[in-house]
Structure formats: structure tokens, C-alpha cells
Amino acid sequence: MYSFRNDYSEGAHPKVLQALTETNLEQTRGYGLDPRCQKAADLIRTLCAAPEADVHFLMGGTQTNLLVIEALLKPYQAVIAAHTGHINVHETGAIEGTGRKVIAIPSPDGKVTPAMVESVPELHSDEHQVVPAMVYVSNTTEIGTVYSKAELEALRTCCDKHGLLLFLDGARLGSAMACGDITLPDLAALTDAFYIGGTKNGALFGEALIFSKPREDFRWYMKRRGGMLAKGRLLGVQFQALLEDDTFLNSARHANRLAIRLREGISALGYPMPVTSPSNQQFPILPNETVKQLQTMGYEFEIDRAVDPGHTQIRLVTSWATPEDAVEKFLQNLSACAK
Amino acid sequence: MYSFRNDYSEGAHPKVLQALTETNLEQTRGYGLDPRCQKAADLIRTLCAAPEADVHFLMGGTQTNLLVIEALLKPYQAVIAAHTGHINVHETGAIEGTGRKVIAIPSPDGKVTPAMVESVPELHSDEHQVVPAMVYVSNTTEIGTVYSKAELEALRTCCDKHGLLLFLDGARLGSAMACGDITLPDLAALTDAFYIGGTKNGALFGEALIFSKPREDFRWYMKRRGGMLAKGRLLGVQFQALLEDDTFLNSARHANRLAIRLREGISALGYPMPVTSPSNQQFPILPNETVKQLQTMGYEFEIDRAVDPGHTQIRLVTSWATPEDAVEKFLQNLSACAK
Amino acid sequence: MYSFRNDYSEGAHPKVLQALTETNLEQTRGYGLDPRCQKAADLIRTLCAAPEADVHFLMGGTQTNLLVIEALLKPYQAVIAAHTGHINVHETGAIEGTGRKVIAIPSPDGKVTPAMVESVPELHSDEHQVVPAMVYVSNTTEIGTVYSKAELEALRTCCDKHGLLLFLDGARLGSAMACGDITLPDLAALTDAFYIGGTKNGALFGEALIFSKPREDFRWYMKRRGGMLAKGRLLGVQFQALLEDDTFLNSARHANRLAIRLREGISALGYPMPVTSPSNQQFPILPNETVKQLQTMGYEFEIDRAVDPGHTQIRLVTSWATPEDAVEKFLQNLSACAK
Amino acid sequence: MYSFRNDYSEGAHPKVLQALTETNLEQTRGYGLDPRCQKAADLIRTLCAAPEADVHFLMGGTQTNLLVIEALLKPYQAVIAAHTGHINVHETGAIEGTGRKVIAIPSPDGKVTPAMVESVPELHSDEHQVVPAMVYVSNTTEIGTVYSKAELEALRTCCDKHGLLLFLDGARLGSAMACGDITLPDLAALTDAFYIGGTKNGALFGEALIFSKPREDFRWYMKRRGGMLAKGRLLGVQFQALLEDDTFLNSARHANRLAIRLREGISALGYPMPVTSPSNQQFPILPNETVKQLQTMGYEFEIDRAVDPGHTQIRLVTSWATPEDAVEKFLQNLSACAK
């Protein structure tokens, strides 16, 4: 059986592990001031066609989100996010923990649109209200949807019009890039900050944060929140291993392909999948009985929500590590369940 | 002409000013540890029929809200409020400034109901989400509506069921008590903390905060946020002046009566007033042209929102200081406006 | 008998109370956006010979200190203060409550000198240490000493050399100006921010904060920490009353004169006064027995510290309100105590 | 040549790397709720003879320090530390970043004693001062000194007397245990919280935090500050590899032995070493010229401080990874330097 619970259920892509092993006894300075990190940062700047970009390596998504928002916003400024946004619902108030407010707006598909941004009442407020100063988006979103380049361009235009920064959470950026039309140079050009998620696409851990302009004091923010890894070079080594060839994108393509295979197989069995996700998270609606049968067989996955008294929406996630036959076997087993 | 902009446009009720003048040269200890504050606190405990209650005097509503929430909640706990709640939209992120999240729920009439509380997804969450630990209500609400005793009792039951604290913002409590069925003993019995708003009902400034149980360390929280007045006795003197006789309630009754007179007069002129407020804030919808005419005459009031391209909802607020004839003259002037 | 406990034991100077009474029924906008505050701010700019200065009115010293430091420093920046500085020892961690570190340096006389600033190891640090960005001084200091103009100029030069802001806590600025050589134009020219303390020199409450350069967003900081008074005009009215003529300085001169009379009288009785204070706080060392006798007579004052098993340093504070004969009687009573 | 800059210049002990490789494709739940973390926590409870202890795995020292202090102290409470304490000088204000004050006391040898604790003026303070509530110590200290069991017992007695918690930063606990008389059961019995540092003794990263009593909500604190690793099992795997046999202690013994060899060799050459360190950090004083020669040869180390115009104190650190001959060669090279 198999766990489709998440894309961080296993360790690292073998190439990453190999790089860590090969460099293990090298001596370097700590805290990311080593040649490995510098090389990885240079590589990212090249891949982004952004020679001025400021690159930092962090250990996880929540840490990255809170640090970017704390560093870019003043205390009374706020960040606009979809109601389903990770910073709004799955970070235990980490953004508020820095003193900043998240302005949550309802979103049917997990994405933020210019119209949604412009609906925020605080956009033209006085000193009795927070000042919206940033739009936060995730790509892929928390429900697997993906921004097109045109959508991001429209958001950028909207942000410019209202003096807002645009920050893109790329915890699952590999999956988004593998199925969408957005490139790293697009992201560097359209956002003020974004990150390339390693944790969910082959690294042991790590997020590569890119500021489009230099942020001279970001390392002080990092250290102050405990976000500076002593053996920082571990992050440089991993990102170099992932990005110096096609490992990063190929890993995401593999995950997406198996997710689409799941989607098609489940749909073919007649189960509804109302969330239109082209990426590595899929949300089928199954009878409660079927959910239990799958769990009894040993399958693991997240329960997303109760749809009605008899049906549950579950979440299936694939990754670089998901074996092809785990997917096929799952479809066979699902097919065998009483409908 | 007259300003209906707010209920804090003037100074203090004459009786309050007189008390401040009479006690001006008394020497007392600072920071609220004086006989005047002790006497006012005793009086409030008596009026609340709550001999165990812990009473503190603060300088304003935002200060009180942020201190209560900071003192009663752990950093990862959250407070549930109506989307229109003062702490959600009119305090420049003061609650988030203490590191706590406000969970805002849509409310048609500014009130929070048990069903709304129970709709909060985070109620049964894990360590990736904030933990709701308090319900915040305002009475009167930000749009002038008033909780009945039965409504507060139902909220208390709901809070007990889910292990939530209940905190009532009484910035306009006078107005609520003067037109509703809730008494101070009810409030002390039904909430974990509430306050009696002085600023908007006759004091120069001041809110009297009542914790139903002793909070031994609250003064440390006060001092740390700059919320402890050096000449603290000014607060004790004012609350004693307001509460030792009917001054507080009579002031609110006066304000409410004039507000209802405004309501009836405006309705009689055919203008819609969809917000059903029995208290000292009224929200008529007027043609834009009429709004401009009133402003040109010298009337002042807040613009609440554009209802449609031709109509605006305004807010009219009365207070202990509003003269009877200011209201009558306003109605005459409104009547004279082209419709 | 009399309380020499503090300079905020009474209410307001009669002229202040009169101004509050006379303007009591004026209607104005709230939150400091009223003509009274504007007039007082204009007056202060004129008195400071600083037409560009940004003036804000706040309710107390701790509130002012924390807001200035939060608004002017980034989260990882730190403020240097004397170990005895108010922000270091008497504000319950209010500065740390904004996330900023206070770097305390030992000071024999409560003052900060350039040499002390330059002894701070963090001055040339990396991202593992806070970045000193401000020097905080009080004038008068917490032990009544007073900066000369030359001393402040030397500090300014030192701050410029190291890229530090200079912030002067003027909770007792009246007393300092009444006995030193510093003027308001000096303060506006030499500091980045300073305040004129009203609470301890004749106001019911209030501190007038002056930024030498415009701080466009300071009102957002104020509101977010609950530091914006609804009836803000009360602050404007009071500062106008104090500053439109010699009331402010004369009040301080009166307090200083009586303090020096205490100093001379106590010294003449042979009691040591090692703290050389020219201002309204005096620190005699008395036998424990004498301290008790004075307390038994009904005198009130702070106990500063135990000097040795038999002697105690106490603090005596005078104010605008201290009657001449209260001082004379105290000296007579002290003289009558067994030595 | 060799870098004696730090004990985190290399990757992981081979046994740790092997364990990570062997478990790489296991599927587990995230965030530390996996069997590997549970097993490592059980092992630690056994080694500590503390079946009730609460064990959490974190990624680094600053993160651990700020989380423990934030979780155990109320906002107005403070932590007492030696002036040289890591939280006071090398964490960019991370503790203040949680709103808590660090009360720094001068210490000649990096250790805190009961007498130093009792010298803190705030121990008996009122609401105008922070409330000391915790003593923070590091073992080894920042300058390599080590607490004896008797010293820790005396601190515990002092803490109990004053109602203080005792927290021990064990970033270099291995080195301390390898040369001192303190055991894990001692630490679990004598402290309220301590941690076993992995980063500086063979792990890629990781600190194992032990609360002597259950802390039910600590995971909420962790998540809120971005301190919860998605692939949490990496931490469990590493600590199991280090602690299931003698790897942890033997690694520290190796580092200490080479440090003492450095100490003896350098002393034999006549260079002073005033810091009496029995652990893996050594602080020789060398002529500036000698320092430059060593650097020119390619040696790396931290400059601790300028002792006088001609001499510099440097820091040499050894680790599990330091080769024996790197030490011998360094001594030979130092011996060859002009004195």
C-alpha cells in the first residue's frame, strides 16, 4: 500500500542525497556564507535571468513566509490573501505573530484576482485601519490550481496601480511550473519576492527565496527569528543538485503525470472531482464507505472535508518519489471497492 | 449647525468636570493605586453585584481591547469577531500587533451568534492552525444594534461548550443598557471581561474594565503597553462621578431618545433606514445631493458607504451633549432639502 | 503634612483646568485632527524654531517611548541607554515588547556620554548581533541630573559619526530647561525626536512629541498601540495653556527653586546628598530612624535604596503644585528629628 | 591546512549520514509525528531516566532558545543570563523579538552563580519592572567553561527559592558532558528545560529539547515561529543514530581530547591561555604577527578580541571531524612562527 498523504513523506531525491554525501567532509563557513550557497545563488540568478536578484536559502515555508512579510511590511501594513491561503489558515498565526494582519478574501479556486484585491475595503483607508501593502499568492495554490502567466501579469498590474508588493509562495512551484506557462524569469520579473520550494520537490528541506531587488538587511531578519541554518551549505548543496540539470522540473513532471493518471482513473470510475487541479494534488469525492475501505487496505491520505452525510472529499498527493505502480494499484483497489 | 459625527465631539459631562476640578489639588499616589480609583472600583463591584470582580481603569477602547486579548490569550490562540467588529476593522491591527489572530466571521447585523461561532473551522484544529479561545462582541455593536440578555446567555452557553472566553467591548455600553434588557450584574455574570465605556458617554476619557475573576498580573500588561496613566486617579474620579448616581444611564437615555427622534423624523420624510438601530447611532440613506446640501449647511457626520451611484448611507450619532433643538433643526433642514 | 513622592501627585495647573473647562462644549473632530491640536502644534513649531517639525500629542511617557522606538527602528535594531534609563528599568519591558533590544551601559550619573556609546561592542557587528541605531537619553535624567548644551552637542556628533539617531525623553524637560542652558530650538536641532513632558509639569496628562523631520506614518503606529486619544483636543488645549505664555517654564522654576531649598536645608542639617541634582528631584541620605519618623509624621516619599544597614537614600520631588510652606515645614520637622 | 573556525564546518558524522541514507525512502507522516521521532524521544527519555519528560526536535539553537523562552514566560517576564550569554549577544535580539527582556549580568567566566542571580534588582519589583522568571545558562558556556553538578545544584536551589525556571542551552552539551560530571538524568532532574545539541556534535542539524514536565501546547509555539520541520523524521533519525550507542559522547570526547592537545601544545610554546576551558573551544593569545602568519598559511579561526595593540585572542574549535594530524601540524606550524 502507499501514502498519498503528502509530497514530503519520503527523504530526498537520490541525486540530492548523493551531493550531500559527496560534500560531507568539506569544511566551509557557516550560516550560508559558503561557496556552495554562493554557487547555488548564482545558478538561480542565471536561471531567473535576474543578475540583481537577492537569493536566500531557508528551511521551510512558514519560516519563509513570516520572514518575507516581516521584512517587507511595516507593522501597521497588511497582506491580502485568499481565504484558503496557507498564511491565513495553516501557519498557526505565524504572520500575526510578527504583528501583521492577514486580510483574507473569499476565493472560489484558491487564486487571487485583481477584482478581489480591489474589493478590499482597507485599500483606501486612514490611520484607523491597517494599510494593505502586499498581495500573497501560492503557486500551485493550496488546492492545486495554477496561475497562468496572464493571470500573474494582471495581478502585477493591479499591484502596481495600488502600490502593493506581490509575493509568491512557491512551496509547490515545481509542480506549477511543470504544468503551467510560467518560467523563473517570469517570476523574477513579475513578483517582488518568490520562492522555489525544495521540501516538496526532492530536497530534504529548503526553500530558495528570490527578492527581485537587493534586500541588504534580510539576514538580520533571518537570524532574529531563528531562520539561519548553522550548516547553511546544506541548502546550497541541495539546490545546486536540483537545479543544475533537469532534476527539479523532471521530478515535478513525474509527480504531475501520476496525479493526472490518478485524476483520469478516478474520473473514469465515476467519482466526481470538482476541484480542477492540473497539478500534484487531486481532490476526489468518494463515498464514506469507500474511504474507509481504502484506509483499511493501508492507504493514507488527508481528509479534506465532509461533502454531505455520505460523501467525503479526500486529498491525494503525488511526488517525485511516487512509484508508477503505486498509482495503478490504487486505481485497481479503488475500482474493486463497492460503489 | 451641529456635528453628528461622533459621541466624543465634546469634552466631559459637567458633573465630571466638576469632580475633576474639586479634587484637583488632592495629593494621591499615582498609577491607579489611589483612594479615588479604589472607591470607583468598589462602586463598580457593588453595581455589578460581583464582589470578586477585578476592576481596572484604562484610557481608551483600542488600548483596552488589545490588553485584554493579550492578557487572556496565549500567542497561538485567536479571537472570533464579527467581520464588522471594531478589533477587526478599526484598530489598525492592534490585536495582531500583540501577535494574536482575529478570526472574522460575516455578520448581517454586527452581532455574533452561537451558529456563527460554531461555523469557525479552526474550532477543532491541530497545531497547524490557531486555536480559537475567545469570542469578542461589542454592545452596542459598531452599527448600533444591541444584544438582548437572551442572546448573550446563548453566547455564554456556546462559549462554555467550546471552552471559549467571552469578552464584551462596552465602548457604547451606556447606550446599549439604556435601550436593552441587560444589566451590569448580567454582564458580570455572563462575560469573562467587559468594559463600561466612559469616553463616549460623558467622561473626558476612560474605560472601566471588569474581569469576572481576579487577574493578578493585569497591571504588568497595562504598564508594558503604556496603558497605565500616571495620574490614574483622574479615571477613578470620573467613573465615580458618572456612576454614583444616574448620570451615566441618564446621559445614555438622552442620547438614545434624540437618536430615536432623528430616526422617526427621517423615516417620516421617507428616507430608508435599513439598519434597525435602537441606540445612539442611526444610518439613514440619503440622495447624494441631499448629503451635499447638509454638509454645505455646516452639518458634520460620517459617510458610511455608497449604496448606489445616487445614494449614500450616512451615520448620525447623538450623545449626552446633543441639544434637543439641534435635532429638531436638523430635521427641519433635511425636510427643506430637495428630495 | 505633604507628599514629596512625585511630581504627578496632584491634578492640573489651574490655568490648564480653566482651559479645559472653557473649551468643554466645543465640538471638534476626534483623534488629534482638531483646531486645538493644530494650534498647539504650530505653537510648538514656532517655539522650537522648527517649521518642518512633526508634532504629535501622546498620553504618557512609556507610551511615547515605545512608539518612537518602534517607529524609528527596524526590528533587529537596538537602542543604547544608560543602565538607569527609564526604558531599561521602569517600563516593564515596553521596548522589548515592541521586539527591540535595549543595550544598557553603566552610567555613574544617569547620563550617556560619547565614550559610553563607543564602548558598545555591537556598534560594529554582523547579522548575529543587533544593530545599535539610536541613543536614548532623559533630561532631566532619572536621578535629576541635567545635560548641558555642550554635552548634547557632543552626543549628536557621536551619533552622526556612527549613524545613530538621538532620542531625548523629556518627561521632566521643564525642570531641565529651567535649570540648564538648553532651549527648545537646541533640542529640535540636536535630536531626531524629543518630547515636552506635560504630565509632570502641570498637565492632567500629556507629552508633546517633536520629530525634527516629518514622520508621515506615525499616526498609524499610535493607533495600533492604543495611543490615540479619542478626544485628542484635550492634549492640544493643555499644551496651548502651558506654552502660550510662561506657565510651563515658571512652573518648573517653582519646582526647582523649592527643590534647591530642600537641598540646601537638608545639607545644612548635615545630611549627605551625593547625587548632585540641580533639578526637582533630590536624594538625601538619612538615618533609617529619621526616615521612619518622617513617615510617621505623614510625609510621603520614595525609598531609593538602602545605603548601609543604618542609612537609606530617599527621593524628594517637588512640582508646580508644591507649596512653599510645605518645604519649610518639612525642613523644620527634619531638624527636629533625632539625628 | 585546516579550519578551526567552528564545530559545524563539516556535514554529519558518517553514522548519521548512513542512517539518513538507509531510511531515505521510508514514508512517514510529517512534522515530527512519525515513528522515528517517537523512537528517538523514547530513547532520550530512557537516557534521561525521565519517563514523563516532553521531547521536541528543533533545527537550531536560536530557534530553540526563543521558543522555550516564549513558551515558558509571560510577556512581562524576563530571563536572567550572563552578559556573554548567547541569547544576550549572538542572536540578533531573538528573545526580545518574542517581547521578552534579557537581564544581563556580568560574569567573569561565562557562568551564572546564585549570587549573580540574587544581585538582580528586579527580583523584588512591582508592576513598573519586568519580573525575572527564568535563569538561562549554557553548558559549555560561550567561552568553553563547564558547570559542575554541584554548581547546577546550587543554581537549582536558588531558582526554587525565588520561583525561577532554569533553562540550559546545550548547543555544546556533548563537549560539556564529555569533560564534566553532569549526566543526562542530572540535567532532567535539575532543569525545567534543556537541550542536547546535535548541530555541533555530529548531526547535519538538530537540537533535542527536553522539558522535565509535559508542555502540551509547545507544538503550537513551534509551528507559529516556523520551527516545525516538514520532514521531521530527519531529526529523529539523526538523534537515534547519535544516541543509540556511544557516537554522541565519543564524538565529543574526540573533540575535547584534540582541544586539550591544542591547549597543552600552545601553552608549551609559551602563549598565554587565560580562559580555563576544559572543552572543545580554546582561546590562546598570540602576537598579531603570528595570527597573520597562521592565516597566510591557510588556517581559519575566529578573532575573539584585541588584547592589547600587539596581541590578539583567537578561538580554536575542534569537533568530531577534526583529524588528529591537523592538530599536530597546526602546533608544528605555530612553533615555526616567529615569536
PDB file of C-alpha atoms in Angstrom, chain C residues 28-39 231-234 236-237:
ATOM      1  CA  THR C  28     -14.297  69.103  17.298  1.00  0.00           C
ATOM      2  CA  ARG C  29     -13.137  66.144  15.262  1.00  0.00           C
ATOM      3  CA  GLY C  30     -11.512  63.374  17.242  1.00  0.00           C
ATOM      4  CA  TYR C  31      -8.058  61.814  17.405  1.00  0.00           C
ATOM      5  CA  GLY C  32      -5.989  64.967  17.351  1.00  0.00           C
ATOM      6  CA  LEU C  33      -7.237  66.262  13.996  1.00  0.00           C
ATOM      7  CA  ASP C  34      -8.866  69.280  15.594  1.00  0.00           C
ATOM      8  CA  PRO C  35      -8.004  73.009  15.551  1.00  0.00           C
ATOM      9  CA  ARG C  36      -6.796  72.947  19.167  1.00  0.00           C
ATOM     10  CA  CYS C  37      -4.136  70.358  18.442  1.00  0.00           C
ATOM     11  CA  GLN C  38      -3.178  72.102  15.231  1.00  0.00           C
ATOM     12  CA  LYS C  39      -2.773  75.378  17.060  1.00  0.00           C
ATOM     13  CA  LYS C 231     -10.878  63.397  22.450  1.00  0.00           C
ATOM     14  CA  GLY C 232      -7.432  64.326  21.252  1.00  0.00           C
ATOM     15  CA  ARG C 233      -8.116  68.019  21.572  1.00  0.00           C
ATOM     16  CA  LEU C 234      -7.704  67.685  25.324  1.00  0.00           C
ATOM     17  CA  GLY C 236      -3.896  70.401  22.355  1.00  0.00           C
ATOM     18  CA  VAL C 237      -5.837  72.520  24.836  1.00  0.00           C
TER      19      VAL C 237
END
